[in-house]
């Protein structure tokens, strides 16, 4: 096994196992902290794929922003003297059947039974992994200021509108 | 040799787990966590296709070799905006109904 394969399987195991904890663990705090490890694992896979800027963005935005927001959501939607933060599940069996079927159709990797493979293994990908990954930040910056200027500005306005809208929604109205 | 199939398998596993979370959890914040898993799996697909593209990302940036990573940046932006608005809605629901569970918000049920 090459070192790259070892690092890949390490990050893949961390990602998938902690995502399973996010979905299956009952405690909301366990869910949130397992989500932290999922984000770290995906960031590591980005690094392995040569996307250094995206890996840094993943850590800054997801771990520093979205996860903290989700923890605020957990804390604000439960009574604080209730330390038993339980998330309940419903229809677990049918959900597991549906999700397992989805995974099997998309990327079943083992080839048994009946030599069945998922779509990812049956497609003839036209790939070229030969080129070495280089630093990407300069190219991403010049593309955002060049060909992608309009989507970039639209995303800025979307963020502004979303933040103002979120503040408006949670505001306590005096007339209501 | 780690090819694109291995990355797609990890991404499909993340996506399936996210769908499972959205389908089965009752707590609205848990459903949001499932949505984050789904968005992360989509991003992993985009970055993997950029890496294994026939175009060289280091040399052919002008020929759309980097577009997958740029799309992933936009997905992260949308995820941040989405989670802010969704948490505002969840907080309003909690203030109105005193519960974070989605299946108890049945005011519009006939």
PDB file of C-alpha atoms in Angstrom:
ATOM      1  CA  UNK A   1       0.000   0.000   0.000  1.00  0.00           C
ATOM      2  CA  UNK A   2       1.441   3.356  -0.995  1.00  0.00           C
ATOM      3  CA  UNK A   3       1.540   6.176   1.572  1.00  0.00           C
ATOM      4  CA  UNK A   4      -1.095   8.058  -0.417  1.00  0.00           C
ATOM      5  CA  UNK A   5      -3.465   5.117  -0.177  1.00  0.00           C
ATOM      6  CA  UNK A   6      -2.832   4.797   3.552  1.00  0.00           C
ATOM      7  CA  UNK A   7      -3.592   8.479   4.175  1.00  0.00           C
ATOM      8  CA  UNK A   8      -6.670   8.266   1.946  1.00  0.00           C
ATOM      9  CA  UNK A   9      -8.095   5.295   3.819  1.00  0.00           C
ATOM     10  CA  UNK A  10      -7.346   6.993   7.163  1.00  0.00           C
ATOM     11  CA  UNK A  11      -9.244  10.162   6.180  1.00  0.00           C
ATOM     12  CA  UNK A  12     -12.030   8.163   4.529  1.00  0.00           C
ATOM     13  CA  UNK A  13     -12.513   6.041   7.646  1.00  0.00           C
ATOM     14  CA  UNK A  14     -12.579   9.109   9.914  1.00  0.00           C
ATOM     15  CA  UNK A  15     -15.072  10.850   7.624  1.00  0.00           C
ATOM     16  CA  UNK A  16     -17.524   7.996   7.168  1.00  0.00           C
ATOM     17  CA  UNK A  17     -17.346   6.728  10.769  1.00  0.00           C
ATOM     18  CA  UNK A  18     -17.963  10.161  12.277  1.00  0.00           C
ATOM     19  CA  UNK A  19     -20.757  10.798   9.753  1.00  0.00           C
ATOM     20  CA  UNK A  20     -22.347   7.569  11.002  1.00  0.00           C
ATOM     21  CA  UNK A  21     -22.090   8.922  14.565  1.00  0.00           C
ATOM     22  CA  UNK A  22     -23.773  12.148  13.376  1.00  0.00           C
ATOM     23  CA  UNK A  23     -26.684  10.156  12.029  1.00  0.00           C
ATOM     24  CA  UNK A  24     -27.031   7.373  14.603  1.00  0.00           C
ATOM     25  CA  UNK A  25     -26.007   8.797  18.004  1.00  0.00           C
ATOM     26  CA  UNK A  26     -28.881   9.986  20.163  1.00  0.00           C
ATOM     27  CA  UNK A  27     -27.150  12.806  22.032  1.00  0.00           C
ATOM     28  CA  UNK A  28     -27.212  16.118  20.188  1.00  0.00           C
ATOM     29  CA  UNK A  29     -23.828  17.081  21.613  1.00  0.00           C
ATOM     30  CA  UNK A  30     -22.310  13.838  20.282  1.00  0.00           C
ATOM     31  CA  UNK A  31     -23.847  14.625  16.886  1.00  0.00           C
ATOM     32  CA  UNK A  32     -22.319  18.103  16.794  1.00  0.00           C
ATOM     33  CA  UNK A  33     -18.842  16.969  17.821  1.00  0.00           C
ATOM     34  CA  UNK A  34     -18.896  14.046  15.387  1.00  0.00           C
ATOM     35  CA  UNK A  35     -19.782  16.569  12.684  1.00  0.00           C
ATOM     36  CA  UNK A  36     -16.549  18.372  13.615  1.00  0.00           C
ATOM     37  CA  UNK A  37     -14.548  15.242  12.754  1.00  0.00           C
ATOM     38  CA  UNK A  38     -16.498  14.758   9.537  1.00  0.00           C
ATOM     39  CA  UNK A  39     -15.560  18.275   8.428  1.00  0.00           C
ATOM     40  CA  UNK A  40     -11.908  17.667   9.346  1.00  0.00           C
ATOM     41  CA  UNK A  41     -11.910  14.392   7.380  1.00  0.00           C
ATOM     42  CA  UNK A  42     -13.410  16.016   4.294  1.00  0.00           C
ATOM     43  CA  UNK A  43     -10.842  18.812   4.597  1.00  0.00           C
ATOM     44  CA  UNK A  44      -8.077  16.222   4.676  1.00  0.00           C
ATOM     45  CA  UNK A  45      -9.477  14.596   1.544  1.00  0.00           C
ATOM     46  CA  UNK A  46      -9.443  18.045  -0.128  1.00  0.00           C
ATOM     47  CA  UNK A  47      -5.753  18.368   0.754  1.00  0.00           C
ATOM     48  CA  UNK A  48      -5.095  14.918  -0.675  1.00  0.00           C
ATOM     49  CA  UNK A  49      -6.840  16.028  -3.873  1.00  0.00           C
ATOM     50  CA  UNK A  50      -4.587  19.091  -4.157  1.00  0.00           C
ATOM     51  CA  UNK A  51      -7.231  21.668  -3.238  1.00  0.00           C
ATOM     52  CA  UNK A  52      -5.339  23.615  -0.593  1.00  0.00           C
ATOM     53  CA  UNK A  53      -7.479  26.766  -0.676  1.00  0.00           C
ATOM     54  CA  UNK A  54     -10.678  24.735  -0.381  1.00  0.00           C
ATOM     55  CA  UNK A  55      -9.294  22.761   2.565  1.00  0.00           C
ATOM     56  CA  UNK A  56      -8.548  26.000   4.429  1.00  0.00           C
ATOM     57  CA  UNK A  57     -11.971  27.373   3.509  1.00  0.00           C
ATOM     58  CA  UNK A  58     -13.590  24.174   4.712  1.00  0.00           C
ATOM     59  CA  UNK A  59     -11.960  24.507   8.123  1.00  0.00           C
ATOM     60  CA  UNK A  60     -12.660  28.246   8.427  1.00  0.00           C
ATOM     61  CA  UNK A  61     -16.269  28.264   7.266  1.00  0.00           C
ATOM     62  CA  UNK A  62     -17.576  24.873   8.338  1.00  0.00           C
ATOM     63  CA  UNK A  63     -15.727  24.346  11.596  1.00  0.00           C
ATOM     64  CA  UNK A  64     -15.508  28.007  12.559  1.00  0.00           C
ATOM     65  CA  UNK A  65     -18.908  29.157  11.359  1.00  0.00           C
ATOM     66  CA  UNK A  66     -21.501  26.557  10.549  1.00  0.00           C
ATOM     67  CA  UNK A  67     -20.682  24.162  13.393  1.00  0.00           C
ATOM     68  CA  UNK A  68     -20.800  27.001  15.937  1.00  0.00           C
ATOM     69  CA  UNK A  69     -24.151  28.109  14.504  1.00  0.00           C
ATOM     70  CA  UNK A  70     -25.480  24.544  14.814  1.00  0.00           C
ATOM     71  CA  UNK A  71     -24.294  24.380  18.434  1.00  0.00           C
ATOM     72  CA  UNK A  72     -26.112  27.656  19.102  1.00  0.00           C
ATOM     73  CA  UNK A  73     -29.169  26.067  17.543  1.00  0.00           C
ATOM     74  CA  UNK A  74     -28.887  23.073  19.870  1.00  0.00           C
ATOM     75  CA  UNK A  75     -28.484  25.282  22.926  1.00  0.00           C
ATOM     76  CA  UNK A  76     -31.262  27.742  22.079  1.00  0.00           C
ATOM     77  CA  UNK A  77     -33.927  25.178  21.223  1.00  0.00           C
ATOM     78  CA  UNK A  78     -33.708  23.262  24.477  1.00  0.00           C
ATOM     79  CA  UNK A  79     -34.390  24.266  28.010  1.00  0.00           C
ATOM     80  CA  UNK A  80     -31.021  24.883  29.575  1.00  0.00           C
ATOM     81  CA  UNK A  81     -31.805  23.004  32.780  1.00  0.00           C
ATOM     82  CA  UNK A  82     -32.581  19.955  30.684  1.00  0.00           C
ATOM     83  CA  UNK A  83     -29.148  18.374  30.342  1.00  0.00           C
ATOM     84  CA  UNK A  84     -30.597  15.345  28.615  1.00  0.00           C
ATOM     85  CA  UNK A  85     -30.312  16.635  25.039  1.00  0.00           C
ATOM     86  CA  UNK A  86     -31.836  13.772  23.118  1.00  0.00           C
ATOM     87  CA  UNK A  87     -32.665  13.753  19.434  1.00  0.00           C
ATOM     88  CA  UNK A  88     -35.323  11.205  18.575  1.00  0.00           C
ATOM     89  CA  UNK A  89     -35.648   9.194  15.411  1.00  0.00           C
ATOM     90  CA  UNK A  90     -38.694   7.957  13.559  1.00  0.00           C
ATOM     91  CA  UNK A  91     -39.071   5.414  10.749  1.00  0.00           C
ATOM     92  CA  UNK A  92     -35.526   4.165  11.252  1.00  0.00           C
ATOM     93  CA  UNK A  93     -35.893   0.827   9.432  1.00  0.00           C
ATOM     94  CA  UNK A  94     -37.376   2.181   6.215  1.00  0.00           C
ATOM     95  CA  UNK A  95     -34.868   5.044   6.268  1.00  0.00           C
ATOM     96  CA  UNK A  96     -31.942   2.629   6.547  1.00  0.00           C
ATOM     97  CA  UNK A  97     -33.329   0.535   3.681  1.00  0.00           C
ATOM     98  CA  UNK A  98     -33.723   3.603   1.473  1.00  0.00           C
ATOM     99  CA  UNK A  99     -30.255   4.995   2.268  1.00  0.00           C
ATOM    100  CA  UNK A 100     -28.547   1.614   1.819  1.00  0.00           C
ATOM    101  CA  UNK A 101     -30.292   1.138  -1.531  1.00  0.00           C
ATOM    102  CA  UNK A 102     -29.182   4.616  -2.589  1.00  0.00           C
ATOM    103  CA  UNK A 103     -25.569   3.870  -1.659  1.00  0.00           C
ATOM    104  CA  UNK A 104     -25.684   0.503  -3.467  1.00  0.00           C
ATOM    105  CA  UNK A 105     -26.977   2.080  -6.679  1.00  0.00           C
ATOM    106  CA  UNK A 106     -24.433   4.923  -6.513  1.00  0.00           C
ATOM    107  CA  UNK A 107     -21.195   3.202  -5.495  1.00  0.00           C
ATOM    108  CA  UNK A 108     -21.486  -0.395  -4.311  1.00  0.00           C
ATOM    109  CA  UNK A 109     -17.787  -1.375  -4.458  1.00  0.00           C
ATOM    110  CA  UNK A 110     -17.627  -5.084  -3.611  1.00  0.00           C
ATOM    111  CA  UNK A 111     -19.049  -6.917  -6.614  1.00  0.00           C
ATOM    112  CA  UNK A 112     -21.095  -9.448  -4.691  1.00  0.00           C
ATOM    113  CA  UNK A 113     -23.719 -10.824  -5.015  1.00  0.00           C
ATOM    114  CA  UNK A 114     -24.325 -11.323  -8.752  1.00  0.00           C
ATOM    115  CA  UNK A 115     -21.255  -9.242  -9.709  1.00  0.00           C
ATOM    116  CA  UNK A 116     -23.211  -6.094  -8.845  1.00  0.00           C
ATOM    117  CA  UNK A 117     -21.317  -2.802  -8.866  1.00  0.00           C
ATOM    118  CA  UNK A 118     -22.546   0.736  -8.259  1.00  0.00           C
ATOM    119  CA  UNK A 119     -22.634   3.443 -10.915  1.00  0.00           C
ATOM    120  CA  UNK A 120     -19.222   4.812  -9.895  1.00  0.00           C
ATOM    121  CA  UNK A 121     -17.593   1.489 -10.814  1.00  0.00           C
ATOM    122  CA  UNK A 122     -19.606   0.787 -13.956  1.00  0.00           C
ATOM    123  CA  UNK A 123     -18.928   4.149 -15.590  1.00  0.00           C
ATOM    124  CA  UNK A 124     -15.929   4.439 -17.867  1.00  0.00           C
ATOM    125  CA  UNK A 125     -14.440   7.664 -16.456  1.00  0.00           C
ATOM    126  CA  UNK A 126     -12.253   9.644 -18.835  1.00  0.00           C
ATOM    127  CA  UNK A 127      -9.646  10.630 -16.272  1.00  0.00           C
ATOM    128  CA  UNK A 128      -6.058  11.776 -16.290  1.00  0.00           C
ATOM    129  CA  UNK A 129      -4.487  11.708 -12.824  1.00  0.00           C
ATOM    130  CA  UNK A 130      -0.996  12.183 -14.195  1.00  0.00           C
ATOM    131  CA  UNK A 131      -0.463  15.893 -13.562  1.00  0.00           C
ATOM    132  CA  UNK A 132       0.917  16.932 -10.202  1.00  0.00           C
ATOM    133  CA  UNK A 133      -1.270  19.249  -8.092  1.00  0.00           C
ATOM    134  CA  UNK A 134       0.034  22.765  -7.586  1.00  0.00           C
ATOM    135  CA  UNK A 135      -1.016  25.737  -5.457  1.00  0.00           C
ATOM    136  CA  UNK A 136      -4.515  26.857  -6.393  1.00  0.00           C
ATOM    137  CA  UNK A 137      -5.060  30.095  -4.468  1.00  0.00           C
ATOM    138  CA  UNK A 138      -3.684  32.414  -7.148  1.00  0.00           C
ATOM    139  CA  UNK A 139      -5.807  30.877  -9.902  1.00  0.00           C
ATOM    140  CA  UNK A 140      -8.966  30.922  -7.776  1.00  0.00           C
ATOM    141  CA  UNK A 141      -8.407  34.582  -6.892  1.00  0.00           C
ATOM    142  CA  UNK A 142      -7.820  35.718 -10.467  1.00  0.00           C
ATOM    143  CA  UNK A 143     -10.810  33.700 -11.707  1.00  0.00           C
ATOM    144  CA  UNK A 144     -13.077  35.255  -9.062  1.00  0.00           C
ATOM    145  CA  UNK A 145     -11.961  38.707 -10.169  1.00  0.00           C
ATOM    146  CA  UNK A 146     -12.208  37.750 -13.838  1.00  0.00           C
ATOM    147  CA  UNK A 147     -14.563  35.297 -15.468  1.00  0.00           C
ATOM    148  CA  UNK A 148     -16.517  34.605 -12.260  1.00  0.00           C
ATOM    149  CA  UNK A 149     -17.009  38.229 -11.172  1.00  0.00           C
ATOM    150  CA  UNK A 150     -20.801  38.244 -11.608  1.00  0.00           C
ATOM    151  CA  UNK A 151     -21.443  35.031  -9.587  1.00  0.00           C
ATOM    152  CA  UNK A 152     -18.992  36.313  -6.969  1.00  0.00           C
ATOM    153  CA  UNK A 153     -20.921  39.569  -6.513  1.00  0.00           C
ATOM    154  CA  UNK A 154     -24.234  37.689  -6.564  1.00  0.00           C
ATOM    155  CA  UNK A 155     -22.958  35.413  -3.782  1.00  0.00           C
ATOM    156  CA  UNK A 156     -21.920  38.469  -1.753  1.00  0.00           C
ATOM    157  CA  UNK A 157     -25.400  39.977  -2.062  1.00  0.00           C
ATOM    158  CA  UNK A 158     -26.947  36.597  -1.219  1.00  0.00           C
ATOM    159  CA  UNK A 159     -24.913  36.394   1.981  1.00  0.00           C
ATOM    160  CA  UNK A 160     -25.894  39.936   2.980  1.00  0.00           C
ATOM    161  CA  UNK A 161     -29.576  39.271   2.283  1.00  0.00           C
ATOM    162  CA  UNK A 162     -29.472  35.945   4.141  1.00  0.00           C
ATOM    163  CA  UNK A 163     -27.914  37.499   7.244  1.00  0.00           C
ATOM    164  CA  UNK A 164     -30.367  40.428   7.297  1.00  0.00           C
ATOM    165  CA  UNK A 165     -33.234  37.995   6.689  1.00  0.00           C
ATOM    166  CA  UNK A 166     -32.129  35.711   9.519  1.00  0.00           C
ATOM    167  CA  UNK A 167     -31.939  38.675  11.898  1.00  0.00           C
ATOM    168  CA  UNK A 168     -35.391  39.821  10.790  1.00  0.00           C
ATOM    169  CA  UNK A 169     -36.940  36.380  11.279  1.00  0.00           C
ATOM    170  CA  UNK A 170     -35.723  35.872  14.848  1.00  0.00           C
ATOM    171  CA  UNK A 171     -36.442  39.465  15.922  1.00  0.00           C
ATOM    172  CA  UNK A 172     -39.106  39.762  18.616  1.00  0.00           C
ATOM    173  CA  UNK A 173     -41.865  41.839  17.079  1.00  0.00           C
ATOM    174  CA  UNK A 174     -43.624  44.276  19.349  1.00  0.00           C
ATOM    175  CA  UNK A 175     -46.812  44.194  17.265  1.00  0.00           C
ATOM    176  CA  UNK A 176     -47.202  40.426  17.168  1.00  0.00           C
TER     177      UNK A 176
ATOM    178  CA  UNK B   1      -3.790   3.165  -6.489  1.00  0.00           C
ATOM    179  CA  UNK B   2      -6.423   5.630  -5.363  1.00  0.00           C
ATOM    180  CA  UNK B   3      -8.583   6.522  -8.350  1.00  0.00           C
ATOM    181  CA  UNK B   4     -11.704   8.558  -8.722  1.00  0.00           C
ATOM    182  CA  UNK B   5     -13.887   5.567  -7.821  1.00  0.00           C
ATOM    183  CA  UNK B   6     -12.614   5.511  -4.230  1.00  0.00           C
ATOM    184  CA  UNK B   7     -13.391   9.209  -3.738  1.00  0.00           C
ATOM    185  CA  UNK B   8     -16.831   8.732  -5.296  1.00  0.00           C
ATOM    186  CA  UNK B   9     -17.458   5.830  -2.891  1.00  0.00           C
ATOM    187  CA  UNK B  10     -16.641   7.988   0.141  1.00  0.00           C
ATOM    188  CA  UNK B  11     -18.828  10.739  -1.280  1.00  0.00           C
ATOM    189  CA  UNK B  12     -21.723   8.334  -1.899  1.00  0.00           C
ATOM    190  CA  UNK B  13     -21.428   7.026   1.665  1.00  0.00           C
ATOM    191  CA  UNK B  14     -21.536  10.587   3.032  1.00  0.00           C
ATOM    192  CA  UNK B  15     -24.539  11.368   0.820  1.00  0.00           C
ATOM    193  CA  UNK B  16     -26.442   8.255   1.896  1.00  0.00           C
ATOM    194  CA  UNK B  17     -25.772   8.966   5.571  1.00  0.00           C
ATOM    195  CA  UNK B  18     -26.966  12.547   5.104  1.00  0.00           C
ATOM    196  CA  UNK B  19     -30.157  11.363   3.406  1.00  0.00           C
ATOM    197  CA  UNK B  20     -30.670   8.900   6.264  1.00  0.00           C
ATOM    198  CA  UNK B  21     -30.304  11.726   8.778  1.00  0.00           C
ATOM    199  CA  UNK B  22     -32.767  13.945   6.927  1.00  0.00           C
ATOM    200  CA  UNK B  23     -35.273  11.092   6.640  1.00  0.00           C
ATOM    201  CA  UNK B  24     -35.180   9.737  10.177  1.00  0.00           C
ATOM    202  CA  UNK B  25     -34.285  12.490  12.662  1.00  0.00           C
ATOM    203  CA  UNK B  26     -37.112  14.405  14.314  1.00  0.00           C
ATOM    204  CA  UNK B  27     -35.028  17.271  15.683  1.00  0.00           C
ATOM    205  CA  UNK B  28     -34.714  20.148  13.216  1.00  0.00           C
ATOM    206  CA  UNK B  29     -31.048  20.777  14.074  1.00  0.00           C
ATOM    207  CA  UNK B  30     -30.253  17.116  13.334  1.00  0.00           C
ATOM    208  CA  UNK B  31     -31.948  17.475   9.954  1.00  0.00           C
ATOM    209  CA  UNK B  32     -29.706  20.479   9.266  1.00  0.00           C
ATOM    210  CA  UNK B  33     -26.664  18.335  10.126  1.00  0.00           C
ATOM    211  CA  UNK B  34     -27.839  15.794   7.535  1.00  0.00           C
ATOM    212  CA  UNK B  35     -28.119  18.559   4.949  1.00  0.00           C
ATOM    213  CA  UNK B  36     -24.558  19.640   5.742  1.00  0.00           C
ATOM    214  CA  UNK B  37     -23.373  16.060   5.133  1.00  0.00           C
ATOM    215  CA  UNK B  38     -25.129  16.054   1.751  1.00  0.00           C
ATOM    216  CA  UNK B  39     -23.534  19.366   0.730  1.00  0.00           C
ATOM    217  CA  UNK B  40     -20.095  18.118   1.817  1.00  0.00           C
ATOM    218  CA  UNK B  41     -20.479  14.987  -0.302  1.00  0.00           C
ATOM    219  CA  UNK B  42     -21.384  17.107  -3.338  1.00  0.00           C
ATOM    220  CA  UNK B  43     -18.306  19.255  -2.731  1.00  0.00           C
ATOM    221  CA  UNK B  44     -16.088  16.183  -2.442  1.00  0.00           C
ATOM    222  CA  UNK B  45     -17.385  15.025  -5.831  1.00  0.00           C
ATOM    223  CA  UNK B  46     -16.631  18.399  -7.418  1.00  0.00           C
ATOM    224  CA  UNK B  47     -13.091  18.532  -6.065  1.00  0.00           C
ATOM    225  CA  UNK B  48     -12.403  14.917  -7.073  1.00  0.00           C
ATOM    226  CA  UNK B  49     -13.569  15.554 -10.631  1.00  0.00           C
ATOM    227  CA  UNK B  50     -11.362  18.651 -10.757  1.00  0.00           C
ATOM    228  CA  UNK B  51      -8.343  16.627  -9.616  1.00  0.00           C
ATOM    229  CA  UNK B  52      -8.867  13.776 -12.064  1.00  0.00           C
ATOM    230  CA  UNK B  53      -9.870  15.986 -14.981  1.00  0.00           C
ATOM    231  CA  UNK B  54      -8.022  15.662 -18.243  1.00  0.00           C
ATOM    232  CA  UNK B  55      -7.131  19.344 -17.941  1.00  0.00           C
ATOM    233  CA  UNK B  56      -4.193  20.231 -15.715  1.00  0.00           C
ATOM    234  CA  UNK B  57      -5.478  22.516 -12.976  1.00  0.00           C
ATOM    235  CA  UNK B  58      -2.043  24.057 -12.499  1.00  0.00           C
ATOM    236  CA  UNK B  59      -1.619  25.039 -16.165  1.00  0.00           C
ATOM    237  CA  UNK B  60      -5.072  25.161 -17.796  1.00  0.00           C
ATOM    238  CA  UNK B  61      -6.930  27.458 -15.388  1.00  0.00           C
ATOM    239  CA  UNK B  62      -8.056  29.579 -18.316  1.00  0.00           C
ATOM    240  CA  UNK B  63      -9.579  26.518 -19.958  1.00  0.00           C
ATOM    241  CA  UNK B  64     -12.099  25.695 -17.205  1.00  0.00           C
ATOM    242  CA  UNK B  65      -9.785  23.290 -15.371  1.00  0.00           C
ATOM    243  CA  UNK B  66     -10.501  25.002 -12.019  1.00  0.00           C
ATOM    244  CA  UNK B  67     -14.263  25.408 -12.396  1.00  0.00           C
ATOM    245  CA  UNK B  68     -15.082  22.520 -10.069  1.00  0.00           C
ATOM    246  CA  UNK B  69     -13.219  24.082  -7.154  1.00  0.00           C
ATOM    247  CA  UNK B  70     -14.836  27.467  -7.786  1.00  0.00           C
ATOM    248  CA  UNK B  71     -18.241  25.789  -7.794  1.00  0.00           C
ATOM    249  CA  UNK B  72     -17.329  24.167  -4.478  1.00  0.00           C
ATOM    250  CA  UNK B  73     -16.560  27.607  -3.005  1.00  0.00           C
ATOM    251  CA  UNK B  74     -20.021  28.779  -4.067  1.00  0.00           C
ATOM    252  CA  UNK B  75     -21.576  25.664  -2.488  1.00  0.00           C
ATOM    253  CA  UNK B  76     -19.843  26.553   0.806  1.00  0.00           C
ATOM    254  CA  UNK B  77     -21.229  30.109   0.582  1.00  0.00           C
ATOM    255  CA  UNK B  78     -24.749  28.794  -0.057  1.00  0.00           C
ATOM    256  CA  UNK B  79     -24.390  26.367   2.865  1.00  0.00           C
ATOM    257  CA  UNK B  80     -23.457  29.208   5.234  1.00  0.00           C
ATOM    258  CA  UNK B  81     -26.415  31.338   4.124  1.00  0.00           C
ATOM    259  CA  UNK B  82     -28.758  28.356   4.285  1.00  0.00           C
ATOM    260  CA  UNK B  83     -27.793  27.337   7.804  1.00  0.00           C
ATOM    261  CA  UNK B  84     -28.198  30.921   9.084  1.00  0.00           C
ATOM    262  CA  UNK B  85     -31.725  31.281   7.687  1.00  0.00           C
ATOM    263  CA  UNK B  86     -32.709  27.725   8.665  1.00  0.00           C
ATOM    264  CA  UNK B  87     -31.590  28.250  12.269  1.00  0.00           C
ATOM    265  CA  UNK B  88     -33.605  31.485  12.406  1.00  0.00           C
ATOM    266  CA  UNK B  89     -36.658  29.518  11.277  1.00  0.00           C
ATOM    267  CA  UNK B  90     -35.969  26.760  13.832  1.00  0.00           C
ATOM    268  CA  UNK B  91     -35.672  29.339  16.630  1.00  0.00           C
ATOM    269  CA  UNK B  92     -38.969  30.932  15.566  1.00  0.00           C
ATOM    270  CA  UNK B  93     -40.590  27.500  15.504  1.00  0.00           C
ATOM    271  CA  UNK B  94     -39.292  26.806  19.002  1.00  0.00           C
ATOM    272  CA  UNK B  95     -40.596  30.130  20.257  1.00  0.00           C
ATOM    273  CA  UNK B  96     -44.003  29.424  18.716  1.00  0.00           C
ATOM    274  CA  UNK B  97     -44.444  25.728  19.536  1.00  0.00           C
ATOM    275  CA  UNK B  98     -41.996  25.089  22.413  1.00  0.00           C
ATOM    276  CA  UNK B  99     -40.545  22.109  20.560  1.00  0.00           C
ATOM    277  CA  UNK B 100     -37.611  21.545  18.174  1.00  0.00           C
ATOM    278  CA  UNK B 101     -39.278  18.507  16.572  1.00  0.00           C
ATOM    279  CA  UNK B 102     -40.409  18.907  12.997  1.00  0.00           C
ATOM    280  CA  UNK B 103     -43.300  16.451  13.155  1.00  0.00           C
ATOM    281  CA  UNK B 104     -44.991  18.450  15.903  1.00  0.00           C
ATOM    282  CA  UNK B 105     -45.316  21.548  13.721  1.00  0.00           C
ATOM    283  CA  UNK B 106     -48.665  20.543  12.301  1.00  0.00           C
ATOM    284  CA  UNK B 107     -50.621  23.810  12.346  1.00  0.00           C
ATOM    285  CA  UNK B 108     -51.256  23.660   8.617  1.00  0.00           C
ATOM    286  CA  UNK B 109     -52.543  20.072   8.735  1.00  0.00           C
ATOM    287  CA  UNK B 110     -56.160  19.849   7.567  1.00  0.00           C
TER     288      UNK B 110
END
